[in-house]
Amino acid sequence: VGYAAWDLARHTLGGAPDVDAVVHCAARVGDWGPEAEYRAANVDGTRRVLDAFPGARVVYVSTSSVYAGGAAASGVSAGGVR
C-alpha cells in the first residue's frame, strides 16, 4: 500500500506506479471561487488521475453535499462506475 501526493490541478503524475486500485478524494471545495479553479482541480484533476492509472480501478470519493443545493441528500447512489 502506498501514498502519493501531487497537485492534480497543475501537473500530470509522471512515473505512476502500476497499481490495482486508486482512491481519489482530491477536490477544490468551497462556497465561492473562480470557476476555472474548481474545474482545474475537480474536472481536469480527475482526468489526470484516470490518465495516470489507465489499468487501475478508480474509487472516486465525493460528498452528498454537492447535491440538492449543498444539503445532504439521501438515496443518492454512485453511477457511471468505470
Tab-separated table of N, CA and C in Angstrom:
chain	number	residue	atom	x	y	z
A	1	VAL	N	0.860	-1.167	0.000
A	1	VAL	CA	0.000	0.000	0.000
A	1	VAL	C	0.904	1.227	0.000
A	2	GLY	N	0.574	2.180	-0.838
A	2	GLY	CA	1.388	3.375	-0.914
A	2	GLY	C	0.540	4.630	-0.973
A	3	TYR	N	1.205	5.737	-0.794
A	3	TYR	CA	0.536	7.031	-0.820
A	3	TYR	C	1.349	7.960	-1.702
A	4	ALA	N	0.677	8.671	-2.570
A	4	ALA	CA	1.348	9.662	-3.408
A	4	ALA	C	0.521	10.931	-3.419
A	5	ALA	N	1.198	12.053	-3.335
A	5	ALA	CA	0.513	13.344	-3.385
A	5	ALA	C	1.107	14.156	-4.516
A	6	TRP	N	0.230	14.841	-5.258
A	6	TRP	CA	0.696	15.779	-6.267
A	6	TRP	C	-0.417	16.765	-6.559
A	7	ASP	N	-0.075	17.868	-7.191
A	7	ASP	CA	-1.045	18.915	-7.480
A	7	ASP	C	-1.818	18.536	-8.738
A	8	LEU	N	-2.973	17.946	-8.550
A	8	LEU	CA	-3.804	17.491	-9.671
A	8	LEU	C	-4.213	18.616	-10.602
A	9	ALA	N	-4.353	19.805	-10.057
A	9	ALA	CA	-4.833	20.938	-10.852
A	9	ALA	C	-3.789	21.433	-11.839
A	10	ARG	N	-2.522	21.101	-11.595
A	10	ARG	CA	-1.468	21.678	-12.427
A	10	ARG	C	-0.571	20.676	-13.133
A	11	HIS	N	-0.451	19.465	-12.598
A	11	HIS	CA	0.553	18.546	-13.123
A	11	HIS	C	0.009	17.143	-13.347
A	12	THR	N	0.606	16.473	-14.306
A	12	THR	CA	0.348	15.063	-14.523
A	12	THR	C	1.368	14.288	-13.705
A	13	LEU	N	0.961	13.187	-13.121
A	13	LEU	CA	1.871	12.371	-12.334
A	13	LEU	C	2.741	11.553	-13.274
A	14	GLY	N	4.002	11.867	-13.307
A	14	GLY	CA	4.930	11.112	-14.131
A	14	GLY	C	5.421	9.886	-13.386
A	15	GLY	N	5.615	8.793	-14.103
A	15	GLY	CA	6.127	7.579	-13.478
A	15	GLY	C	5.184	6.972	-12.471
A	16	ALA	N	3.890	7.038	-12.748
A	16	ALA	CA	2.905	6.473	-11.826
A	16	ALA	C	3.147	4.977	-11.666
A	17	PRO	N	3.050	4.475	-10.455
A	17	PRO	CA	3.273	3.042	-10.230
A	17	PRO	C	2.137	2.209	-10.823
A	18	ASP	N	2.436	0.961	-11.091
A	18	ASP	CA	1.428	0.028	-11.590
A	18	ASP	C	0.645	-0.490	-10.383
A	19	VAL	N	-0.596	-0.082	-10.256
A	19	VAL	CA	-1.413	-0.453	-9.105
A	19	VAL	C	-2.744	-1.038	-9.573
A	20	ASP	N	-3.399	-1.765	-8.683
A	20	ASP	CA	-4.711	-2.338	-8.980
A	20	ASP	C	-5.838	-1.338	-8.770
A	21	ALA	N	-5.660	-0.454	-7.779
A	21	ALA	CA	-6.734	0.481	-7.431
A	21	ALA	C	-6.165	1.806	-6.946
A	22	VAL	N	-6.954	2.854	-7.156
A	22	VAL	CA	-6.615	4.198	-6.709
A	22	VAL	C	-7.838	4.767	-6.008
A	23	VAL	N	-7.643	5.334	-4.830
A	23	VAL	CA	-8.720	6.046	-4.138
A	23	VAL	C	-8.478	7.532	-4.389
A	24	HIS	N	-9.410	8.142	-5.099
A	24	HIS	CA	-9.276	9.549	-5.483
A	24	HIS	C	-10.268	10.379	-4.679
A	25	CYS	N	-9.735	11.226	-3.793
A	25	CYS	CA	-10.616	12.052	-2.961
A	25	CYS	C	-10.195	13.514	-2.977
A	26	ALA	N	-9.377	13.885	-3.939
A	26	ALA	CA	-8.915	15.271	-4.028
A	26	ALA	C	-9.975	16.131	-4.705
A	27	ALA	N	-10.106	17.348	-4.247
A	27	ALA	CA	-11.078	18.256	-4.850
A	27	ALA	C	-10.831	19.680	-4.381
A	28	ARG	N	-11.315	20.611	-5.146
A	28	ARG	CA	-11.365	22.026	-4.734
A	28	ARG	C	-12.759	22.215	-4.185
A	29	VAL	N	-12.861	22.607	-2.935
A	29	VAL	CA	-14.173	22.785	-2.302
A	29	VAL	C	-14.305	24.196	-1.764
A	30	GLY	N	-15.520	24.600	-1.564
A	30	GLY	CA	-15.808	25.918	-1.019
A	30	GLY	C	-17.116	26.430	-1.585
A	31	ASP	N	-17.611	27.469	-0.984
A	31	ASP	CA	-18.880	28.043	-1.432
A	31	ASP	C	-18.706	29.006	-2.594
A	32	TRP	N	-17.542	29.651	-2.687
A	32	TRP	CA	-17.326	30.656	-3.720
A	32	TRP	C	-15.907	30.537	-4.261
A	33	GLY	N	-15.744	30.958	-5.496
A	33	GLY	CA	-14.415	30.995	-6.087
A	33	GLY	C	-14.504	30.971	-7.593
A	34	PRO	N	-13.400	31.235	-8.246
A	34	PRO	CA	-13.386	31.230	-9.709
A	34	PRO	C	-13.682	29.838	-10.274
A	35	GLU	N	-14.569	29.783	-11.231
A	35	GLU	CA	-14.940	28.509	-11.841
A	35	GLU	C	-13.709	27.779	-12.384
A	36	ALA	N	-12.767	28.519	-12.946
A	36	ALA	CA	-11.574	27.900	-13.528
A	36	ALA	C	-10.782	27.104	-12.487
A	37	GLU	N	-10.736	27.576	-11.243
A	37	GLU	CA	-10.016	26.855	-10.192
A	37	GLU	C	-10.726	25.555	-9.825
A	38	TYR	N	-12.047	25.592	-9.764
A	38	TYR	CA	-12.819	24.382	-9.469
A	38	TYR	C	-12.673	23.372	-10.610
A	39	ARG	N	-12.753	23.855	-11.833
A	39	ARG	CA	-12.624	22.977	-12.996
A	39	ARG	C	-11.230	22.348	-13.052
A	40	ALA	N	-10.198	23.145	-12.810
A	40	ALA	CA	-8.825	22.638	-12.867
A	40	ALA	C	-8.614	21.490	-11.880
A	41	ALA	N	-9.116	21.645	-10.678
A	41	ALA	CA	-8.930	20.609	-9.660
A	41	ALA	C	-9.906	19.450	-9.830
A	42	ASN	N	-11.177	19.749	-10.012
A	42	ASN	CA	-12.204	18.716	-9.954
A	42	ASN	C	-12.412	17.973	-11.272
A	43	VAL	N	-12.399	18.667	-12.366
A	43	VAL	CA	-12.634	18.026	-13.668
A	43	VAL	C	-11.307	17.602	-14.295
A	44	ASP	N	-10.429	18.570	-14.491
A	44	ASP	CA	-9.140	18.260	-15.121
A	44	ASP	C	-8.298	17.358	-14.219
A	45	GLY	N	-8.340	17.586	-12.919
A	45	GLY	CA	-7.583	16.755	-11.983
A	45	GLY	C	-8.040	15.313	-11.993
A	46	THR	N	-9.343	15.093	-12.045
A	46	THR	CA	-9.863	13.726	-12.119
A	46	THR	C	-9.443	13.065	-13.419
A	47	ARG	N	-9.448	13.812	-14.500
A	47	ARG	CA	-8.983	13.268	-15.782
A	47	ARG	C	-7.519	12.857	-15.686
A	48	ARG	N	-6.709	13.648	-15.004
A	48	ARG	CA	-5.289	13.318	-14.837
A	48	ARG	C	-5.113	12.028	-14.033
A	49	VAL	N	-5.952	11.820	-13.024
A	49	VAL	CA	-5.897	10.574	-12.257
A	49	VAL	C	-6.223	9.394	-13.167
A	50	LEU	N	-7.297	9.515	-13.931
A	50	LEU	CA	-7.689	8.418	-14.826
A	50	LEU	C	-6.611	8.144	-15.869
A	51	ASP	N	-5.991	9.193	-16.393
A	51	ASP	CA	-4.932	9.027	-17.392
A	51	ASP	C	-3.668	8.416	-16.789
A	52	ALA	N	-3.351	8.772	-15.543
A	52	ALA	CA	-2.132	8.284	-14.906
A	52	ALA	C	-2.217	6.806	-14.530
A	53	PHE	N	-3.440	6.322	-14.301
A	53	PHE	CA	-3.630	4.935	-13.868
A	53	PHE	C	-4.642	4.232	-14.779
A	54	PRO	N	-4.300	4.038	-16.046
A	54	PRO	CA	-5.275	3.529	-17.014
A	54	PRO	C	-5.784	2.123	-16.732
A	55	GLY	N	-5.015	1.291	-16.063
A	55	GLY	CA	-5.450	-0.075	-15.804
A	55	GLY	C	-6.020	-0.297	-14.427
A	56	ALA	N	-6.055	0.742	-13.606
A	56	ALA	CA	-6.486	0.593	-12.215
A	56	ALA	C	-7.982	0.850	-12.063
A	57	ARG	N	-8.539	0.209	-11.070
A	57	ARG	CA	-9.903	0.540	-10.661
A	57	ARG	C	-9.807	1.824	-9.856
A	58	VAL	N	-10.616	2.819	-10.203
A	58	VAL	CA	-10.577	4.105	-9.519
A	58	VAL	C	-11.814	4.237	-8.640
A	59	VAL	N	-11.578	4.446	-7.365
A	59	VAL	CA	-12.654	4.696	-6.415
A	59	VAL	C	-12.681	6.198	-6.196
A	60	TYR	N	-13.756	6.830	-6.657
A	60	TYR	CA	-13.891	8.283	-6.558
A	60	TYR	C	-14.743	8.606	-5.341
A	61	VAL	N	-14.149	9.306	-4.393
A	61	VAL	CA	-14.842	9.658	-3.158
A	61	VAL	C	-15.295	11.107	-3.262
A	62	SER	N	-16.578	11.330	-3.064
A	62	SER	CA	-17.122	12.673	-3.110
A	62	SER	C	-17.948	12.882	-1.853
A	63	THR	N	-18.863	13.806	-1.911
A	63	THR	CA	-19.738	14.083	-0.786
A	63	THR	C	-21.155	14.324	-1.292
A	64	SER	N	-22.113	13.902	-0.513
A	64	SER	CA	-23.506	14.112	-0.916
A	64	SER	C	-23.893	15.584	-0.850
A	65	SER	N	-23.063	16.422	-0.217
A	65	SER	CA	-23.408	17.835	-0.107
A	65	SER	C	-23.287	18.573	-1.442
A	66	VAL	N	-22.743	17.925	-2.469
A	66	VAL	CA	-22.693	18.575	-3.779
A	66	VAL	C	-24.049	18.498	-4.485
A	67	TYR	N	-24.964	17.763	-3.920
A	67	TYR	CA	-26.304	17.630	-4.489
A	67	TYR	C	-27.286	18.494	-3.712
A	68	ALA	N	-28.391	18.792	-4.303
A	68	ALA	CA	-29.515	19.464	-3.640
A	68	ALA	C	-29.107	20.764	-2.951
A	69	GLY	N	-28.382	21.602	-3.659
A	69	GLY	CA	-28.039	22.910	-3.137
A	69	GLY	C	-27.186	22.899	-1.887
A	70	GLY	N	-26.350	21.864	-1.730
A	70	GLY	CA	-25.460	21.796	-0.588
A	70	GLY	C	-26.014	21.018	0.591
A	71	ALA	N	-27.303	20.687	0.566
A	71	ALA	CA	-27.871	19.906	1.655
A	71	ALA	C	-27.544	18.437	1.446
A	72	ALA	N	-27.330	17.717	2.519
A	72	ALA	CA	-27.087	16.284	2.415
A	72	ALA	C	-28.302	15.628	1.763
A	73	ALA	N	-28.048	14.708	0.870
A	73	ALA	CA	-29.124	14.039	0.148
A	73	ALA	C	-29.172	12.571	0.533
A	74	SER	N	-30.363	12.045	0.595
A	74	SER	CA	-30.499	10.607	0.843
A	74	SER	C	-30.932	9.957	-0.457
A	75	GLY	N	-30.615	8.715	-0.580
A	75	GLY	CA	-30.987	7.974	-1.780
A	75	GLY	C	-30.108	8.287	-2.976
A	76	VAL	N	-28.973	8.934	-2.760
A	76	VAL	CA	-28.052	9.247	-3.845
A	76	VAL	C	-27.139	8.039	-4.022
A	77	SER	N	-27.058	7.545	-5.250
A	77	SER	CA	-26.198	6.398	-5.493
A	77	SER	C	-25.139	6.717	-6.515
A	78	ALA	N	-24.081	5.953	-6.485
A	78	ALA	CA	-22.984	6.147	-7.438
A	78	ALA	C	-23.426	5.641	-8.805
A	79	GLY	N	-22.988	6.304	-9.831
A	79	GLY	CA	-23.308	5.861	-11.175
A	79	GLY	C	-22.106	6.057	-12.072
A	80	GLY	N	-22.124	5.413	-13.187
A	80	GLY	CA	-21.057	5.580	-14.142
A	80	GLY	C	-19.735	5.019	-13.670
A	81	VAL	N	-19.791	3.926	-12.917
A	81	VAL	CA	-18.564	3.327	-12.422
A	81	VAL	C	-17.760	2.807	-13.587
A	82	ARG	N	-16.502	3.171	-13.604
A	82	ARG	CA	-15.618	2.763	-14.680
A	82	ARG	C	-14.934	1.479	-14.303
